[in-house]
Amino acid sequence: MQDRSIDNALLALRKQIIRGDGEGLEHVEALLTLRGIPMPRVYPAKCPTTARKGSMALMLLEALRSGPKARPELVTYVEARRPEVPADRLYWRTDAALAKLHRRGLVRREGRVWVIHRQDTV
């Protein structure tokens, strides 16, 4: 086994311990110190309700394919597919995703409803 594989395994174990119960951390850090490996900062784990990149946009475009919808209808649509997301956060996540889609020119607002923006080419 290569030294860097051992180093990476120890660093991964350290991260897992810090994010978990914290038991055995001093032993892993002692091994890393003996090996001369710098210990980087460990960031908190991502929120389990975080969607994968682009999944919110895909859900909204899928919802809008069946016709124009108001924001509350879109929130209800997303809520049915992402029950693990707290209801108070869904509205703002939907709003942010719609704003991104609007900036990219994929959707537009017509009064109170959102529609897919179709660019007709001649």
Short mmCIF file of N, CA and C in Angstrom, two decimals:
data_model
loop_
_atom_site.label_atom_id
_atom_site.label_comp_id
_atom_site.label_asym_id
_atom_site.label_seq_id
_atom_site.Cartn_x
_atom_site.Cartn_y
_atom_site.Cartn_z
N MET A 1 0.84 -1.17 0.00
CA MET A 1 0.00 0.00 0.00
C MET A 1 0.89 1.24 0.00
N GLN A 2 0.52 2.21 -0.81
CA GLN A 2 1.32 3.42 -0.92
C GLN A 2 1.09 4.34 0.29
N ASP A 3 2.10 5.14 0.58
CA ASP A 3 2.00 6.07 1.71
C ASP A 3 0.84 7.03 1.55
N ARG A 4 0.63 7.53 0.34
CA ARG A 4 -0.44 8.50 0.16
C ARG A 4 -1.81 7.86 0.35
N SER A 5 -1.94 6.56 0.07
CA SER A 5 -3.20 5.87 0.31
C SER A 5 -3.49 5.80 1.81
N ILE A 6 -2.46 5.52 2.58
CA ILE A 6 -2.60 5.47 4.03
C ILE A 6 -2.94 6.86 4.56
N ASP A 7 -2.25 7.88 4.04
CA ASP A 7 -2.50 9.25 4.48
C ASP A 7 -3.94 9.65 4.18
N ASN A 8 -4.40 9.35 2.98
CA ASN A 8 -5.76 9.71 2.59
C ASN A 8 -6.79 8.95 3.42
N ALA A 9 -6.51 7.69 3.73
CA ALA A 9 -7.42 6.90 4.56
C ALA A 9 -7.51 7.49 5.97
N LEU A 10 -6.37 7.90 6.52
CA LEU A 10 -6.38 8.52 7.85
C LEU A 10 -7.12 9.85 7.85
N LEU A 11 -6.92 10.65 6.81
CA LEU A 11 -7.63 11.92 6.71
C LEU A 11 -9.14 11.71 6.57
N ALA A 12 -9.54 10.72 5.79
CA ALA A 12 -10.96 10.41 5.63
C ALA A 12 -11.55 9.92 6.96
N LEU A 13 -10.78 9.09 7.68
CA LEU A 13 -11.24 8.59 8.97
C LEU A 13 -11.39 9.74 9.97
N ARG A 14 -10.46 10.67 9.94
CA ARG A 14 -10.52 11.84 10.82
C ARG A 14 -11.78 12.66 10.53
N LYS A 15 -12.07 12.87 9.24
CA LYS A 15 -13.26 13.62 8.85
C LYS A 15 -14.53 12.91 9.33
N GLN A 16 -14.56 11.61 9.16
CA GLN A 16 -15.72 10.81 9.58
C GLN A 16 -15.91 10.88 11.09
N ILE A 17 -14.82 10.83 11.84
CA ILE A 17 -14.91 10.89 13.30
C ILE A 17 -15.38 12.27 13.75
N ILE A 18 -14.85 13.32 13.15
CA ILE A 18 -15.25 14.68 13.53
C ILE A 18 -16.73 14.90 13.24
N ARG A 19 -17.20 14.43 12.11
CA ARG A 19 -18.61 14.60 11.75
C ARG A 19 -19.52 13.64 12.51
N GLY A 20 -18.93 12.59 13.07
CA GLY A 20 -19.73 11.60 13.78
C GLY A 20 -19.68 11.80 15.28
N ASP A 21 -19.29 10.75 16.00
CA ASP A 21 -19.33 10.77 17.46
C ASP A 21 -18.07 11.33 18.11
N GLY A 22 -16.96 11.46 17.36
CA GLY A 22 -15.74 12.03 17.91
C GLY A 22 -14.88 11.06 18.68
N GLU A 23 -15.27 9.81 18.75
CA GLU A 23 -14.53 8.81 19.52
C GLU A 23 -13.31 8.32 18.74
N GLY A 24 -12.13 8.41 19.36
CA GLY A 24 -10.89 7.94 18.74
C GLY A 24 -10.16 9.01 17.95
N LEU A 25 -10.63 10.23 18.01
CA LEU A 25 -10.03 11.31 17.22
C LEU A 25 -8.57 11.54 17.59
N GLU A 26 -8.25 11.49 18.89
CA GLU A 26 -6.87 11.76 19.32
C GLU A 26 -5.89 10.72 18.77
N HIS A 27 -6.34 9.49 18.59
CA HIS A 27 -5.47 8.44 18.05
C HIS A 27 -5.16 8.68 16.57
N VAL A 28 -6.19 9.03 15.82
CA VAL A 28 -6.00 9.29 14.39
C VAL A 28 -5.13 10.52 14.18
N GLU A 29 -5.37 11.57 14.96
CA GLU A 29 -4.56 12.78 14.83
C GLU A 29 -3.12 12.53 15.25
N ALA A 30 -2.90 11.64 16.21
CA ALA A 30 -1.54 11.29 16.61
C ALA A 30 -0.81 10.59 15.47
N LEU A 31 -1.51 9.68 14.79
CA LEU A 31 -0.91 8.99 13.65
C LEU A 31 -0.57 9.97 12.53
N LEU A 32 -1.48 10.90 12.27
CA LEU A 32 -1.22 11.90 11.22
C LEU A 32 -0.04 12.79 11.59
N THR A 33 0.08 13.14 12.87
CA THR A 33 1.20 13.96 13.33
C THR A 33 2.51 13.20 13.18
N LEU A 34 2.51 11.92 13.54
CA LEU A 34 3.71 11.10 13.41
C LEU A 34 4.16 10.99 11.94
N ARG A 35 3.17 10.96 11.05
CA ARG A 35 3.49 10.83 9.62
C ARG A 35 3.81 12.19 9.00
N GLY A 36 3.62 13.28 9.75
CA GLY A 36 3.94 14.61 9.24
C GLY A 36 2.91 15.15 8.27
N ILE A 37 1.67 14.73 8.40
CA ILE A 37 0.60 15.15 7.49
C ILE A 37 -0.14 16.33 8.12
N PRO A 38 -0.26 17.45 7.41
CA PRO A 38 -1.04 18.58 7.94
C PRO A 38 -2.53 18.21 7.99
N MET A 39 -3.20 18.66 9.03
CA MET A 39 -4.61 18.32 9.19
C MET A 39 -5.47 19.52 8.76
N PRO A 40 -6.13 19.40 7.61
CA PRO A 40 -6.95 20.51 7.12
C PRO A 40 -8.23 20.65 7.95
N ARG A 41 -8.85 21.81 7.80
CA ARG A 41 -10.11 22.06 8.50
C ARG A 41 -11.17 21.12 7.93
N VAL A 42 -12.03 20.61 8.80
CA VAL A 42 -13.12 19.74 8.37
C VAL A 42 -14.41 20.55 8.41
N TYR A 43 -15.03 20.68 7.26
CA TYR A 43 -16.27 21.44 7.15
C TYR A 43 -17.45 20.55 7.53
N PRO A 44 -18.54 21.14 8.01
CA PRO A 44 -19.71 20.34 8.35
C PRO A 44 -20.27 19.66 7.11
N ALA A 45 -20.94 18.54 7.32
CA ALA A 45 -21.54 17.81 6.21
C ALA A 45 -22.66 18.65 5.61
N LYS A 46 -22.93 18.41 4.33
CA LYS A 46 -24.01 19.13 3.67
C LYS A 46 -25.34 18.73 4.31
N CYS A 47 -26.27 19.65 4.24
CA CYS A 47 -27.61 19.40 4.75
C CYS A 47 -28.22 18.25 3.94
N PRO A 48 -28.83 17.28 4.61
CA PRO A 48 -29.38 16.13 3.87
C PRO A 48 -30.52 16.49 2.92
N THR A 49 -31.09 17.68 3.07
CA THR A 49 -32.18 18.08 2.18
C THR A 49 -31.69 18.83 0.96
N THR A 50 -30.38 18.98 0.81
CA THR A 50 -29.83 19.69 -0.34
C THR A 50 -29.99 18.84 -1.59
N ALA A 51 -30.52 19.46 -2.62
CA ALA A 51 -30.74 18.75 -3.88
C ALA A 51 -29.44 18.72 -4.69
N ARG A 52 -29.34 17.75 -5.55
CA ARG A 52 -28.20 17.69 -6.44
C ARG A 52 -28.30 18.83 -7.44
N LYS A 53 -27.16 19.25 -7.95
CA LYS A 53 -27.12 20.39 -8.87
C LYS A 53 -28.02 20.15 -10.08
N GLY A 54 -28.91 21.08 -10.31
CA GLY A 54 -29.78 21.01 -11.48
C GLY A 54 -31.08 20.25 -11.26
N SER A 55 -31.23 19.53 -10.15
CA SER A 55 -32.43 18.73 -9.98
C SER A 55 -33.67 19.59 -9.76
N MET A 56 -33.51 20.71 -9.06
CA MET A 56 -34.64 21.60 -8.84
C MET A 56 -35.09 22.21 -10.16
N ALA A 57 -34.15 22.61 -10.99
CA ALA A 57 -34.50 23.17 -12.29
C ALA A 57 -35.22 22.13 -13.15
N LEU A 58 -34.75 20.90 -13.12
CA LEU A 58 -35.42 19.85 -13.90
C LEU A 58 -36.84 19.61 -13.42
N MET A 59 -37.03 19.61 -12.10
CA MET A 59 -38.39 19.42 -11.56
C MET A 59 -39.32 20.55 -12.01
N LEU A 60 -38.82 21.78 -11.96
CA LEU A 60 -39.67 22.91 -12.33
C LEU A 60 -39.99 22.90 -13.82
N LEU A 61 -39.01 22.59 -14.65
CA LEU A 61 -39.27 22.51 -16.09
C LEU A 61 -40.26 21.39 -16.41
N GLU A 62 -40.13 20.28 -15.68
CA GLU A 62 -41.06 19.16 -15.86
C GLU A 62 -42.48 19.60 -15.49
N ALA A 63 -42.62 20.35 -14.41
CA ALA A 63 -43.93 20.83 -13.99
C ALA A 63 -44.52 21.80 -15.01
N LEU A 64 -43.68 22.64 -15.59
CA LEU A 64 -44.16 23.66 -16.53
C LEU A 64 -44.46 23.09 -17.92
N ARG A 65 -44.01 21.89 -18.20
CA ARG A 65 -44.30 21.28 -19.51
C ARG A 65 -45.80 21.06 -19.70
N SER A 66 -46.52 20.84 -18.60
CA SER A 66 -47.96 20.58 -18.72
C SER A 66 -48.76 21.87 -18.81
N GLY A 67 -48.09 23.02 -18.75
CA GLY A 67 -48.79 24.30 -18.89
C GLY A 67 -48.34 25.30 -17.85
N PRO A 68 -48.81 26.54 -17.99
CA PRO A 68 -48.43 27.60 -17.06
C PRO A 68 -48.88 27.28 -15.64
N LYS A 69 -48.05 27.67 -14.67
CA LYS A 69 -48.39 27.44 -13.27
C LYS A 69 -47.93 28.63 -12.44
N ALA A 70 -48.70 28.91 -11.41
CA ALA A 70 -48.32 29.94 -10.44
C ALA A 70 -47.29 29.33 -9.48
N ARG A 71 -46.59 30.19 -8.78
CA ARG A 71 -45.55 29.73 -7.86
C ARG A 71 -46.09 28.75 -6.80
N PRO A 72 -47.25 29.02 -6.17
CA PRO A 72 -47.76 28.05 -5.19
C PRO A 72 -48.00 26.65 -5.78
N GLU A 73 -48.42 26.60 -7.02
CA GLU A 73 -48.61 25.30 -7.68
C GLU A 73 -47.27 24.59 -7.88
N LEU A 74 -46.25 25.37 -8.23
CA LEU A 74 -44.92 24.79 -8.41
C LEU A 74 -44.36 24.30 -7.08
N VAL A 75 -44.60 25.06 -6.01
CA VAL A 75 -44.14 24.64 -4.68
C VAL A 75 -44.81 23.32 -4.30
N THR A 76 -46.10 23.20 -4.57
CA THR A 76 -46.83 21.96 -4.27
C THR A 76 -46.27 20.80 -5.08
N TYR A 77 -45.94 21.06 -6.34
CA TYR A 77 -45.37 20.03 -7.21
C TYR A 77 -44.04 19.53 -6.65
N VAL A 78 -43.18 20.46 -6.24
CA VAL A 78 -41.86 20.10 -5.70
C VAL A 78 -42.03 19.39 -4.35
N GLU A 79 -42.98 19.86 -3.55
CA GLU A 79 -43.21 19.27 -2.23
C GLU A 79 -43.58 17.79 -2.33
N ALA A 80 -44.33 17.44 -3.37
CA ALA A 80 -44.72 16.04 -3.56
C ALA A 80 -43.51 15.16 -3.90
N ARG A 81 -42.51 15.74 -4.54
CA ARG A 81 -41.33 14.97 -4.94
C ARG A 81 -40.18 15.06 -3.95
N ARG A 82 -40.20 16.04 -3.06
CA ARG A 82 -39.14 16.22 -2.07
C ARG A 82 -39.74 16.37 -0.67
N PRO A 83 -40.37 15.32 -0.14
CA PRO A 83 -41.02 15.43 1.17
C PRO A 83 -40.06 15.67 2.33
N GLU A 84 -38.77 15.40 2.15
CA GLU A 84 -37.80 15.58 3.23
C GLU A 84 -37.41 17.04 3.44
N VAL A 85 -37.77 17.91 2.49
CA VAL A 85 -37.43 19.33 2.61
C VAL A 85 -38.51 20.02 3.44
N PRO A 86 -38.11 20.79 4.45
CA PRO A 86 -39.11 21.51 5.26
C PRO A 86 -39.95 22.44 4.39
N ALA A 87 -41.24 22.50 4.68
CA ALA A 87 -42.17 23.28 3.86
C ALA A 87 -41.81 24.75 3.80
N ASP A 88 -41.28 25.31 4.90
CA ASP A 88 -40.95 26.73 4.91
C ASP A 88 -39.77 27.05 3.99
N ARG A 89 -38.94 26.08 3.68
CA ARG A 89 -37.79 26.31 2.81
C ARG A 89 -38.14 26.10 1.33
N LEU A 90 -39.16 25.30 1.06
CA LEU A 90 -39.51 24.98 -0.33
C LEU A 90 -39.86 26.23 -1.14
N TYR A 91 -40.60 27.14 -0.53
CA TYR A 91 -41.01 28.34 -1.26
C TYR A 91 -39.79 29.10 -1.74
N TRP A 92 -38.81 29.31 -0.86
CA TRP A 92 -37.63 30.10 -1.22
C TRP A 92 -36.72 29.35 -2.17
N ARG A 93 -36.63 28.04 -2.03
CA ARG A 93 -35.81 27.26 -2.97
C ARG A 93 -36.43 27.28 -4.36
N THR A 94 -37.76 27.18 -4.40
CA THR A 94 -38.45 27.25 -5.69
C THR A 94 -38.26 28.62 -6.32
N ASP A 95 -38.37 29.66 -5.50
CA ASP A 95 -38.18 31.02 -5.99
C ASP A 95 -36.78 31.22 -6.56
N ALA A 96 -35.77 30.73 -5.84
CA ALA A 96 -34.38 30.87 -6.30
C ALA A 96 -34.16 30.11 -7.60
N ALA A 97 -34.72 28.91 -7.70
CA ALA A 97 -34.55 28.12 -8.93
C ALA A 97 -35.26 28.78 -10.11
N LEU A 98 -36.44 29.35 -9.86
CA LEU A 98 -37.14 30.06 -10.93
C LEU A 98 -36.35 31.29 -11.39
N ALA A 99 -35.74 31.99 -10.45
CA ALA A 99 -34.94 33.16 -10.80
C ALA A 99 -33.74 32.76 -11.67
N LYS A 100 -33.10 31.65 -11.33
CA LYS A 100 -31.97 31.17 -12.15
C LYS A 100 -32.44 30.79 -13.55
N LEU A 101 -33.56 30.08 -13.62
CA LEU A 101 -34.09 29.68 -14.93
C LEU A 101 -34.49 30.91 -15.75
N HIS A 102 -35.01 31.92 -15.08
CA HIS A 102 -35.40 33.16 -15.77
C HIS A 102 -34.16 33.87 -16.32
N ARG A 103 -33.10 33.95 -15.51
CA ARG A 103 -31.86 34.59 -15.96
C ARG A 103 -31.26 33.86 -17.16
N ARG A 104 -31.43 32.54 -17.18
CA ARG A 104 -30.89 31.75 -18.30
C ARG A 104 -31.81 31.78 -19.52
N GLY A 105 -32.98 32.39 -19.38
CA GLY A 105 -33.90 32.51 -20.51
C GLY A 105 -34.72 31.27 -20.77
N LEU A 106 -34.85 30.40 -19.80
CA LEU A 106 -35.61 29.16 -20.00
C LEU A 106 -37.07 29.30 -19.61
N VAL A 107 -37.38 30.19 -18.67
CA VAL A 107 -38.77 30.42 -18.28
C VAL A 107 -39.02 31.93 -18.26
N ARG A 108 -40.31 32.28 -18.30
CA ARG A 108 -40.67 33.69 -18.17
C ARG A 108 -41.99 33.78 -17.40
N ARG A 109 -42.22 34.96 -16.85
CA ARG A 109 -43.46 35.20 -16.13
C ARG A 109 -44.46 35.89 -17.03
N GLU A 110 -45.67 35.42 -16.96
CA GLU A 110 -46.78 36.07 -17.66
C GLU A 110 -47.84 36.37 -16.60
N GLY A 111 -47.79 37.57 -16.08
CA GLY A 111 -48.68 37.91 -14.97
C GLY A 111 -48.23 37.17 -13.72
N ARG A 112 -49.11 36.33 -13.17
CA ARG A 112 -48.78 35.59 -11.95
C ARG A 112 -48.33 34.16 -12.22
N VAL A 113 -48.25 33.77 -13.46
CA VAL A 113 -47.87 32.39 -13.77
C VAL A 113 -46.52 32.35 -14.49
N TRP A 114 -45.88 31.22 -14.37
CA TRP A 114 -44.60 30.97 -15.03
C TRP A 114 -44.84 30.02 -16.19
N VAL A 115 -44.15 30.28 -17.30
CA VAL A 115 -44.26 29.43 -18.48
C VAL A 115 -42.87 29.15 -19.03
N ILE A 116 -42.76 28.07 -19.78
CA ILE A 116 -41.49 27.78 -20.45
C ILE A 116 -41.33 28.76 -21.60
N HIS A 117 -40.18 29.36 -21.68
CA HIS A 117 -39.89 30.35 -22.71
C HIS A 117 -39.45 29.60 -23.97
N ARG A 118 -40.26 29.70 -24.99
CA ARG A 118 -39.93 29.04 -26.27
C ARG A 118 -39.45 30.09 -27.25
N GLN A 119 -38.26 29.90 -27.73
CA GLN A 119 -37.73 30.82 -28.73
C GLN A 119 -38.02 30.25 -30.10
N ASP A 120 -38.90 30.94 -30.82
CA ASP A 120 -39.25 30.48 -32.17
C ASP A 120 -38.18 30.93 -33.13
N THR A 121 -37.63 29.99 -33.85
CA THR A 121 -36.61 30.33 -34.84
C THR A 121 -37.25 30.30 -36.22
N VAL A 122 -36.78 31.20 -37.06
CA VAL A 122 -37.35 31.31 -38.41
C VAL A 122 -36.53 30.49 -39.36
#
